[in-house]
XYZ file of C-alpha atoms in Angstrom:
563
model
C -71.423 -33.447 4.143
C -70.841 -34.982 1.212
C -72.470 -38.596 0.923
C -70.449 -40.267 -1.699
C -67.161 -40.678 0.054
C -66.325 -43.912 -2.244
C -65.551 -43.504 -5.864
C -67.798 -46.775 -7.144
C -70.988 -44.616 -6.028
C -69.930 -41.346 -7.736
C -68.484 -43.506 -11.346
C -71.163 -46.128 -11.637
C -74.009 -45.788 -13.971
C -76.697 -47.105 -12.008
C -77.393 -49.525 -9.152
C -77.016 -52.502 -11.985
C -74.600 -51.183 -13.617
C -71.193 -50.490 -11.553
C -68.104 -49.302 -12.218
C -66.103 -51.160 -9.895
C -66.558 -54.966 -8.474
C -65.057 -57.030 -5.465
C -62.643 -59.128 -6.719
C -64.680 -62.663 -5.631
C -68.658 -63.641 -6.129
C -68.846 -60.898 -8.355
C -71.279 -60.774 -11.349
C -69.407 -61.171 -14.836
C -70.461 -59.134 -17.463
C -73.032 -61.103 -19.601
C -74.514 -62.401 -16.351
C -77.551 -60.882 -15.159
C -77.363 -61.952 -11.091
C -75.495 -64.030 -9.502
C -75.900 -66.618 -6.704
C -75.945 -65.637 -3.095
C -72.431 -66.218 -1.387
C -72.841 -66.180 2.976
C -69.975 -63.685 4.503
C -69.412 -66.843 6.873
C -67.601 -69.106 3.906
C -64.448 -66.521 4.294
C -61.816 -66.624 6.437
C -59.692 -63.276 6.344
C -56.194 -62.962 7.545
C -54.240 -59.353 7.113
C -50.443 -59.803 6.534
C -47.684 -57.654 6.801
C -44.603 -58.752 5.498
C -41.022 -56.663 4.209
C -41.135 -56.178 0.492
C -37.733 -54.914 -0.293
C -34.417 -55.499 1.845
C -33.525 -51.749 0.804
C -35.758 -50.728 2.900
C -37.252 -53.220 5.374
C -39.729 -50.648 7.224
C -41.740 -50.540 4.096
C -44.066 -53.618 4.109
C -46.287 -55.218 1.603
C -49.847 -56.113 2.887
C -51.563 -59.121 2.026
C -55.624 -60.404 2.325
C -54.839 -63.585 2.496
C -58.803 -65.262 1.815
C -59.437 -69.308 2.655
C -62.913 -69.974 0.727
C -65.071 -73.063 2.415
C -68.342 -74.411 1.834
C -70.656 -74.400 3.335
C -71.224 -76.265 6.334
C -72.322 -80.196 5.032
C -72.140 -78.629 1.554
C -69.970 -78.528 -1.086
C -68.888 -76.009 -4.241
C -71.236 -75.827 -7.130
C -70.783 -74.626 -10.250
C -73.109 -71.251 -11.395
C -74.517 -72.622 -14.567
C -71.500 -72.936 -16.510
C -69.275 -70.734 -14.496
C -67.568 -71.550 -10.769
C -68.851 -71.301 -7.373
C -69.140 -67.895 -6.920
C -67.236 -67.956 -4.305
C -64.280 -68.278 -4.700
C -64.435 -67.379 -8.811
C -61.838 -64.075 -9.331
C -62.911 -61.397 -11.126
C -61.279 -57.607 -12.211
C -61.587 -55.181 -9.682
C -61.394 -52.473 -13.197
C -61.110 -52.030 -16.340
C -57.116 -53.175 -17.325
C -54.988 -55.246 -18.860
C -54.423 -58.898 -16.588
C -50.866 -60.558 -17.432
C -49.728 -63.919 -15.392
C -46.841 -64.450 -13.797
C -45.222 -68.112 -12.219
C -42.809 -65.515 -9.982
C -43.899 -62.120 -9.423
C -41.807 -60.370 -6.923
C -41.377 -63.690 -4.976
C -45.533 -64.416 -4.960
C -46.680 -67.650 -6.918
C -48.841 -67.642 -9.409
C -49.874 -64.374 -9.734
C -52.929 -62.533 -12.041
C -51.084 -58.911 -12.177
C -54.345 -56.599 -13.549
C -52.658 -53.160 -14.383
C -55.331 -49.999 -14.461
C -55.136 -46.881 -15.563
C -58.779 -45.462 -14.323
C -56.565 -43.500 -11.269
C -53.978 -41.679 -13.327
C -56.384 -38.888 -13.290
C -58.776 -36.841 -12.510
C -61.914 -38.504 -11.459
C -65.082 -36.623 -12.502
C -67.619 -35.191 -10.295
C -65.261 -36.199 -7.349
C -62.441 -33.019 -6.355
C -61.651 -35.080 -2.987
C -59.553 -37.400 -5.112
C -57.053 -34.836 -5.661
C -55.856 -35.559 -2.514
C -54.522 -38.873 -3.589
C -53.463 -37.162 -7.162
C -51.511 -34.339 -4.808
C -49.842 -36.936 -2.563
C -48.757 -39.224 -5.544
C -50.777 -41.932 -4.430
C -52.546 -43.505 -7.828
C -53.266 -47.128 -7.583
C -52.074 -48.996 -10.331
C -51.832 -52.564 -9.951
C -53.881 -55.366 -8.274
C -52.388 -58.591 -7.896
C -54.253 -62.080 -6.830
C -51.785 -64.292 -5.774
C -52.345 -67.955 -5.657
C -54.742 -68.641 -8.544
C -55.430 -72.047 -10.533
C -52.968 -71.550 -13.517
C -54.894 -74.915 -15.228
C -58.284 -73.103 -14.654
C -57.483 -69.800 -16.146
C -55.920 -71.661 -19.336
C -59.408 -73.145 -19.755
C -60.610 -69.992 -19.808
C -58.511 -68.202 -21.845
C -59.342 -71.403 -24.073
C -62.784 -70.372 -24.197
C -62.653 -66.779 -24.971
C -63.349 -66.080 -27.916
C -60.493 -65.481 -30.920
C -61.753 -63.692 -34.369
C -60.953 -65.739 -37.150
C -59.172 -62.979 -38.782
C -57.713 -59.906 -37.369
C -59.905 -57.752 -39.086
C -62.944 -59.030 -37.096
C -64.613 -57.420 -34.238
C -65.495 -60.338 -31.567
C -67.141 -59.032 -28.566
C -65.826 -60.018 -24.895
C -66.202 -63.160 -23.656
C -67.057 -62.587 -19.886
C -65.409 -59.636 -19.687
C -62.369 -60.954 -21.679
C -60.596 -60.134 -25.040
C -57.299 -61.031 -26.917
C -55.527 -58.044 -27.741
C -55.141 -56.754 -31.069
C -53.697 -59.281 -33.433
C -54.810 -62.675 -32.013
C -56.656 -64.631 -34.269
C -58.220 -68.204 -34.132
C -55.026 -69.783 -35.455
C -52.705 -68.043 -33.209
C -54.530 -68.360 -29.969
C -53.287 -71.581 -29.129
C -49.455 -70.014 -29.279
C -50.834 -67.150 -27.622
C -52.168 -69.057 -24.673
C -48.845 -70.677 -24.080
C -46.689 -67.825 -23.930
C -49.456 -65.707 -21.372
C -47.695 -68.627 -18.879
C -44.441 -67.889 -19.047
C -42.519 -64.907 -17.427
C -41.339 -62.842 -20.288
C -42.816 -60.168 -23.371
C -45.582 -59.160 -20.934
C -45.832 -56.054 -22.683
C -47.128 -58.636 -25.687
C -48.770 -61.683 -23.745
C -51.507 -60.036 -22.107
C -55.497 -60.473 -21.793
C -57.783 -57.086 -21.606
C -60.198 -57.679 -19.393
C -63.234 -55.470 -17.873
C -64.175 -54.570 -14.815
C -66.050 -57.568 -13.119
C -64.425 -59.813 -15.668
C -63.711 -63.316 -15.176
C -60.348 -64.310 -13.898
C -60.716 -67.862 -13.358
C -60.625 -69.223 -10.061
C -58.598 -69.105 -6.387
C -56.753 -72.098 -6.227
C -56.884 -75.339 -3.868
C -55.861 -74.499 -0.081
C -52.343 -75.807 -0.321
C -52.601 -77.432 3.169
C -55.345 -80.363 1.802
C -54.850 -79.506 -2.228
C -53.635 -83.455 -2.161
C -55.796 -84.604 0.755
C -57.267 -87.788 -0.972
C -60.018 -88.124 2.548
C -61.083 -84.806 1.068
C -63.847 -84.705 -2.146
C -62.285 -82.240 -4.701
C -65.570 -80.238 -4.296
C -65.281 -79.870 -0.652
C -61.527 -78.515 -0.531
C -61.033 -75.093 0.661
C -59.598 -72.711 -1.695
C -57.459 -69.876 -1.032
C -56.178 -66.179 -2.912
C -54.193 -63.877 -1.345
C -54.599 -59.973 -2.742
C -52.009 -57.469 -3.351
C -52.101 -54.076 -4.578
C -49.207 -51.138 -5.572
C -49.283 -47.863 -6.882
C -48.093 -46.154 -9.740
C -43.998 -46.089 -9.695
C -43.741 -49.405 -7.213
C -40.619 -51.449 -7.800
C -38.524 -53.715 -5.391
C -36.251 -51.017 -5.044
C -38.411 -47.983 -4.319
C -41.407 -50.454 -3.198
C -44.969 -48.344 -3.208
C -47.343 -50.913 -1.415
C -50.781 -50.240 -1.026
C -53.122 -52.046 1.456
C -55.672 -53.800 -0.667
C -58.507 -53.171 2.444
C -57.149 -49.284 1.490
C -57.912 -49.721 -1.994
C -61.831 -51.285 -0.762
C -62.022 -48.114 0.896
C -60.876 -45.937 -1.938
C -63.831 -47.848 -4.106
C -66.380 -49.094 -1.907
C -65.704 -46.736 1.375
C -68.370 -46.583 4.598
C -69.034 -43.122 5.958
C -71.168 -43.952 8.261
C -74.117 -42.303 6.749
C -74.315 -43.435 3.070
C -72.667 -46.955 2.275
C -72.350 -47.696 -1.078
C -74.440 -50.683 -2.271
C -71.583 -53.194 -1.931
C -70.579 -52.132 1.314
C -73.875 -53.385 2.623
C -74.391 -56.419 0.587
C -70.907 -58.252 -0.496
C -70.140 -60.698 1.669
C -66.952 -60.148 1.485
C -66.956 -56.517 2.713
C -69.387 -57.352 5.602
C -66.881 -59.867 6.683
C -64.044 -57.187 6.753
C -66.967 -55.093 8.806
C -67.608 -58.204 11.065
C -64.326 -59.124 12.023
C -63.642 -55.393 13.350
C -66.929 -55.308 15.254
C -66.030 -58.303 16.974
C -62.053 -57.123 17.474
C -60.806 -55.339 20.727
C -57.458 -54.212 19.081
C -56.244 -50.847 20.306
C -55.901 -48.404 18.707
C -58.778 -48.915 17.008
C -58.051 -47.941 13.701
C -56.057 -51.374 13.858
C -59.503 -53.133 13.299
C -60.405 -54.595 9.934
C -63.670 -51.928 9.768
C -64.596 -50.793 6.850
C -64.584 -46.543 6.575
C -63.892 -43.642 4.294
C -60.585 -43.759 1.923
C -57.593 -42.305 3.024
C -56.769 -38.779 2.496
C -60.373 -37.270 2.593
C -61.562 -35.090 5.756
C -64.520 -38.107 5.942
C -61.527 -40.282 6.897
C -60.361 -38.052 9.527
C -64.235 -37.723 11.248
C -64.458 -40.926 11.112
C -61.241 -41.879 12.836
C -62.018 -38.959 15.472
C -65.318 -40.468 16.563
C -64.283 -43.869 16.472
C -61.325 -42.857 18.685
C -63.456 -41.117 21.270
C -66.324 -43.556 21.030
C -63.669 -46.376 22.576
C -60.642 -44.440 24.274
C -62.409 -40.965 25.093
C -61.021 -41.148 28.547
C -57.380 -42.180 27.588
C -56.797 -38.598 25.978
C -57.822 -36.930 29.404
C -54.741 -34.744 31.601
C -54.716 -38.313 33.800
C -55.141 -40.526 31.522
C -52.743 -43.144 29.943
C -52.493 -42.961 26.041
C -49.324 -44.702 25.510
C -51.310 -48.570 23.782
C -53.195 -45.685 21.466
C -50.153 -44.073 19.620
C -50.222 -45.613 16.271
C -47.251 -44.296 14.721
C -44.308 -46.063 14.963
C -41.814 -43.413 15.379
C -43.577 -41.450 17.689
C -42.371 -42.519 21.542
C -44.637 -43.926 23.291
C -43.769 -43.157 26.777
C -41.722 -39.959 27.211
C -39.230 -39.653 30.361
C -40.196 -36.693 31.518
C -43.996 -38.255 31.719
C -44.596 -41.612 31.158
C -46.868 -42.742 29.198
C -48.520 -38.709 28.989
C -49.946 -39.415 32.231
C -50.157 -35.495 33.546
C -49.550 -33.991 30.376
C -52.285 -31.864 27.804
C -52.522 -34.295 24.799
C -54.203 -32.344 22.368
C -50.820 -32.185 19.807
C -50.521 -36.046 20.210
C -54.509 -36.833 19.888
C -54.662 -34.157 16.828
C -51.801 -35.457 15.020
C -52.463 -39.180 15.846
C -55.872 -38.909 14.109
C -54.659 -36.847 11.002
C -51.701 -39.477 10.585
C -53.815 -42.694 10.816
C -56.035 -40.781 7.920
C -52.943 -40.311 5.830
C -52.325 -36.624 6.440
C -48.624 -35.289 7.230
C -47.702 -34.257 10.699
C -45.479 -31.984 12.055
C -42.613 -33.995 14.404
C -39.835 -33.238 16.321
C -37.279 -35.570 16.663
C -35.978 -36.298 20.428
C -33.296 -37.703 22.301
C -33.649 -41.435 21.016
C -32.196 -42.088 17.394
C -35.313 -42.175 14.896
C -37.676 -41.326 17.597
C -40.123 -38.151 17.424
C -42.587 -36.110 19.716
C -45.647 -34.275 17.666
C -45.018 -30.856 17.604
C -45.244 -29.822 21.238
C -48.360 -27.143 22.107
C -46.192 -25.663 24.677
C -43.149 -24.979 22.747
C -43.177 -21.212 23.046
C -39.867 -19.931 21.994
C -36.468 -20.844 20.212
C -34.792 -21.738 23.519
C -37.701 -24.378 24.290
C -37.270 -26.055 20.404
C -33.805 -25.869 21.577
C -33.623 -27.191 24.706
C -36.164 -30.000 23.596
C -34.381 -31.098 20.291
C -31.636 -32.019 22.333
C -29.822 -28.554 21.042
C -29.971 -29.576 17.531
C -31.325 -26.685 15.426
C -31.591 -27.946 11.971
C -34.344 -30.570 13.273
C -36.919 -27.723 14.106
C -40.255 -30.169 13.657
C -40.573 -28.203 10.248
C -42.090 -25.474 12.235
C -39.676 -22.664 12.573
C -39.914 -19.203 13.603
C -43.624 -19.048 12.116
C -42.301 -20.846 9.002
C -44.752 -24.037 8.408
C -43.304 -26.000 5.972
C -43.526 -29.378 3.799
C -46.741 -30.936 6.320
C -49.111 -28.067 6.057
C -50.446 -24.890 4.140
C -51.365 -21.618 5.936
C -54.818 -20.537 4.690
C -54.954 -17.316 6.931
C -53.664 -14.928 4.322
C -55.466 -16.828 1.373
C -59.141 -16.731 3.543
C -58.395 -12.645 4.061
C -57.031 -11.779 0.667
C -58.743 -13.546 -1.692
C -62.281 -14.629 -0.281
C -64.823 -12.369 0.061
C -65.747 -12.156 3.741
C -69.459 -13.194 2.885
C -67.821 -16.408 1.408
C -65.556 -17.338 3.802
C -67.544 -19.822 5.547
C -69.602 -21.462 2.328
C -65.412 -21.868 0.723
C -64.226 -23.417 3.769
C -66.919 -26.104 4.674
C -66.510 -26.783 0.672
C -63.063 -27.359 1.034
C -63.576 -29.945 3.871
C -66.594 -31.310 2.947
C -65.761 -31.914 -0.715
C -62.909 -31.332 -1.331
C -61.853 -33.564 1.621
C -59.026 -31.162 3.142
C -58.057 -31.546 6.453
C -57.403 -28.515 8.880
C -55.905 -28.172 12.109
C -57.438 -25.102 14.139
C -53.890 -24.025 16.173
C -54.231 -21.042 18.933
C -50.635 -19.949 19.147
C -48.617 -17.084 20.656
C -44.960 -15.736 20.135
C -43.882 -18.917 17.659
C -45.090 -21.422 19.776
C -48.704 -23.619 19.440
C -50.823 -23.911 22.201
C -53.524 -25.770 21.353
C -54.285 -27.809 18.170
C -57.656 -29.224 16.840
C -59.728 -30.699 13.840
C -61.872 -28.373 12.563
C -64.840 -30.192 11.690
C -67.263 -27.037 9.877
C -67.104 -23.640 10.426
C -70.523 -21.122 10.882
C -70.955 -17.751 10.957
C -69.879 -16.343 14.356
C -72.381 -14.461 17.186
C -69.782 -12.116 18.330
C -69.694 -10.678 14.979
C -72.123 -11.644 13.123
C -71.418 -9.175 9.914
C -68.763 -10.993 9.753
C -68.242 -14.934 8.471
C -64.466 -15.568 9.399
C -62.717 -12.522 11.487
C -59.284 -11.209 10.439
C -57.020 -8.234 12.061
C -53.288 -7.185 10.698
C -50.702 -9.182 12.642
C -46.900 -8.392 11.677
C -48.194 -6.836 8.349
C -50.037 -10.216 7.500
C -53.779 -10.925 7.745
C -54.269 -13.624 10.809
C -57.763 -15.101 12.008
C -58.687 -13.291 15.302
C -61.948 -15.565 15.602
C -63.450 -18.467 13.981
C -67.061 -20.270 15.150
C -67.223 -24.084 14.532
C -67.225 -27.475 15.843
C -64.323 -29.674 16.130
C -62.356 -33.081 17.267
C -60.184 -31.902 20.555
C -58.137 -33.478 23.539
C -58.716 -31.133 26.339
C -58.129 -31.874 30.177
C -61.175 -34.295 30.537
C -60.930 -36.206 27.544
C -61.347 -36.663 23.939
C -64.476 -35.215 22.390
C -66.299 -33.352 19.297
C -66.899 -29.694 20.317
C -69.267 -27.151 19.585
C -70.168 -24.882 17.657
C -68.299 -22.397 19.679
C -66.635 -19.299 19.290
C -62.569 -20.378 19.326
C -60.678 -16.799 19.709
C -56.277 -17.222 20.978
C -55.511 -18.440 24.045
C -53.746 -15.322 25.045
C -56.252 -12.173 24.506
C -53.730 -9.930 26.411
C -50.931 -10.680 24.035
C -51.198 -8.444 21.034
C -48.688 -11.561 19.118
C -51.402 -13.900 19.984
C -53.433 -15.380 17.145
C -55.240 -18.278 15.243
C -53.698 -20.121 13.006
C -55.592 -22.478 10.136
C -53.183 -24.775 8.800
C -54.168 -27.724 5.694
C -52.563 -30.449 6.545
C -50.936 -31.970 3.164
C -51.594 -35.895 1.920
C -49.249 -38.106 2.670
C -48.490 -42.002 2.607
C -50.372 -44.648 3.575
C -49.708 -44.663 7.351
C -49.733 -48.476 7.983
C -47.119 -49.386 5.312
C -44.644 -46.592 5.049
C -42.302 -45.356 7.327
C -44.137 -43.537 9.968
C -45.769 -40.952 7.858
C -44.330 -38.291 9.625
C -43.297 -35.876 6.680
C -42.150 -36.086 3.714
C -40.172 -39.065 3.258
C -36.262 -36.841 2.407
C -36.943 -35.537 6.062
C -36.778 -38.309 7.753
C -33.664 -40.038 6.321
C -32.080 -36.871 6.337
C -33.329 -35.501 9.313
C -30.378 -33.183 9.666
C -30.712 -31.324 6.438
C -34.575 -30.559 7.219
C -35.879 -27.984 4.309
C -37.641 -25.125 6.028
C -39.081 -23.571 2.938
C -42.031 -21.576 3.793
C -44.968 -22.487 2.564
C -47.537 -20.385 3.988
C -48.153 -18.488 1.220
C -48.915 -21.462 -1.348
C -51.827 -21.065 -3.385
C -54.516 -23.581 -3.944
């Protein structure tokens, strides 16, 4: 398994040096250490809030951060810089513009970056965000002290002619152009809300930003000593293509994970030591929220196959038995358009839950899912294991044939890949197993293991690794001719299933079809494709043109794309 599931481990230079920083008691450059901040001086509140009236389902999410001293202490300065912690500082390397209104948040720092247009070196999983058009571009801090950042931009350093090369000050620069006797002008138009293509700082990453400003509940308190007031920022972040009217959103704890991600094994150096991050650890531990992906716990980024382990144990570590034939699942589905409690079984009580445990896990990871849309307007079922025919999509979908879960007639279409054909005709049967861990364990694909007969899926899992098989041991991955196609007759290898007694990691095991006797059953490995981020968008379910018009569904078949 890959250990560097977190892109500040993988970019920075050395344990001194890093590429990325947290955005509070951060070292500047030009500083050599910094003063120790205790996790316990934060107070962190996660807020989800409508961005755009166009569409309301689509929420922004907010860290909102109250800074305090410590207890019978106050704020002191760190040498001639802030308290450490609440001082701001640049996440990356950008450009940092201010704004009095910036989409309806106060006194904002916008820092634009352009580090995740592309590729990322010695790191293939982050294709996965490139493929789903997820590229962060923005981090905002809302809430800053506009009269402490002037002093600062006072005290960076101008060159007395433009033809002078002035090094940063902190991390900060004027652009091109600004000289000593133009900096004062300068200054004033960085505050106001216009030419922000013009009025801009450059900043590096871990730069300065000034400070978080005064809690706004006791900023006038005169019983309160100015040095004692809690301060408070609140942290946005978009992607690439965000505006109010097609509003991209990304959680800012999502963008942590992208940087400074936990798997389990191998935290990067700031998930163990910045206070801030161990408080985002600390209030999960201490949290009882189901499901528990709900929990403010630090884990891999989004879109990576660490992600989906990680959600799979954590799931059956705390709701194993909820995922058995008896049990009741119905507090653990996360996705909002998926019913909770179906009719014909409430709350899946009686039912086999592998589709719904599978799917669940893969969705809360930010994979696509194949759905089914049911009797309730905007309401869906994961694709049902024990839809075997036409007649059964039919007689499920409420008789509506163009809404065919974008599984049709062995068609898999815009949530998945099929790999069968690709495994048997390209790889090498030696290499089958060595190119498919690779894909999952570095490239960070995610593959659902379905056993399937006569168009219908019987049984879907995570495949976790793959190994070479005992039943046929010349052989890595077994293939036989199916309908004139190459199809996976076995595959040995552990993975995430719900099966009658539970949830629970399986294997290594031999997994052959369900139905031996039936010469149309097979396996099936399907790639689940990237998606959105599953707690901001609107359900995640597919591609976004599929749900709003969810009676035009494109079956275009896609088993035969390429990698």
């Amino acid at each position: 398994m890959n250990n560097k599931w977190n892109l500040v481990s993988i970019l920075s230079k050395s344990d001194e040096e890093r590429a990325f920083f947290l955005p509070l008691a951060s070292k500047p450059p030009g500083k050599n250490d910094i003063r120790q901040v205790d996790q316990s001086q934060y107070e962190i509140i996660e807020q989800y809030e409508s961005i755009s009236s166009n569409n309301p389902k689509i929420k922004d999410v907010s860290l909102e951060i109250t800074i305090t001293p410590m207890q019978n202490s106050c704020f002191e300065n760190e040498d001639d810089l802030p308290d450490p912690s609440y001082r701001l500082h640049a996440i990356d390397n950008g450009t940092v513009t201010f704004y009095n209104n910036y989409e309806g948040l106060q006194n904002c720092l916008v820092l634009d970056m352009g580090r995740f247009f592309f590729p990322v070196k010695n790191c293939s999983w982050y294709w996965r965000w490139i493929e789903a058009s997820c590229l962060p571009a923005k981090f905002i801090y809302e809430s800053i002290d506009p009269e402490h950042l002037r002093n600062v931009l006072e005290s960076v350093t101008a060159p007395e002619s433009i033809h002078d090369d002035i090094p940063f000050t902190y991390g900060l620069l004027y652009p091109e152009g600004v000289n000593q006797s133009s900096k004062s002008l300068f200054i004033d138009r960085f505050f106001q809300d216009n030419n922000k293509d013009i009025f801009f700082m450059v900043a590096k990453a871990g730069a300065y930003l000034g400070t978080a400003a005064l809690h706004p509940a006791i900023a006038n308190d005169p019983q309160i000593e100015h040095n004692r007031k809690p301060r408070q920022i609140k942290l946005h972040a978009r992607y690439v293509n965000h505006s109010i009217d097609d509003p991209r959103p990304l959680n800012p704890r999502e963008l942590f994970h992208l940087l400074f991600g936990d798997n389990i094994t191998a935290k990067s150096i700031e998930a163990e030591n910045h206070p801030l991050l161990k408080k985002i650890d600390n209030l999960g531990e201490n949290d009882n929220t189901l499901p528990a992906t709900k929990r403010m716990l630090l884990r891999p980024p989004l879109r990576t196959s660490a992600r989906v382990m990680w959600e799979a144990e954590k799931e059956i570590d705390i709701s194993e038995n909820n995922w058995s034939m008896n049990g009741n699942c119905s507090n653990l589905i996360y996705n909002s358009y998926i019913e909770k409690s179906p009719p014909r079984s409430p709350n899946y009580v009686g039912e086999y839950k592998c589709n719904v445990f599978g799917y669940e896990i893969t969705t809360r990871s930010g994979f696509k899912a194949p759905v089914l849309s049911v009797r309730i307007p905007n309401n869906y079922h994961y694709l049902n294991p024990l839809l075997t025919n036409k007649a059964a999509l039919r007689n499920n979908n409420a008789g509506s044939e163009n809404n065919y879960a974008r599984y049709y007639n062995k068609k898999f279409v815009d949530w998945g890949r099929g790999w069968d054909r690709i495994l048997a005709n390209i790889i090498p049967s030696s290499n089958r197993i060595e190119f498919l861990n690779n894909l999952i364990n570095n490239e960070g694909r995610c593959f659902i293991l379905n056993r399937w007969h006569d168009g219908g899926m019987r049984h879907h899992l995570i495949l976790n690794s793959v190994e070479l098989n005992n039943i046929y041991p010349n052989q890595s991955l077994l293939f036989r001719l199916h309908d004139g196609n190459r199809t996976l007759r076995i595959i040995r290898g552990t993975v995430y299933e719900a099966y009658p007694g539970g949830a629970r990691k399986s294997g290594p095991r031999n997994y052959t079809p369900m139905l031996n006797s039936d010469p149309t059953a097979v396996l099936s490995l399907i790639e689940l494709k990237p998606g959105r981020d599953p707690d901001i968008h609107i359900g995640n379910l597919s591609s976004v043109d599929a749900i709003e018009n969810d009676d035009k569904i494109n079956l275009n078949v896609l088993i035969d794309v390429t990698f």
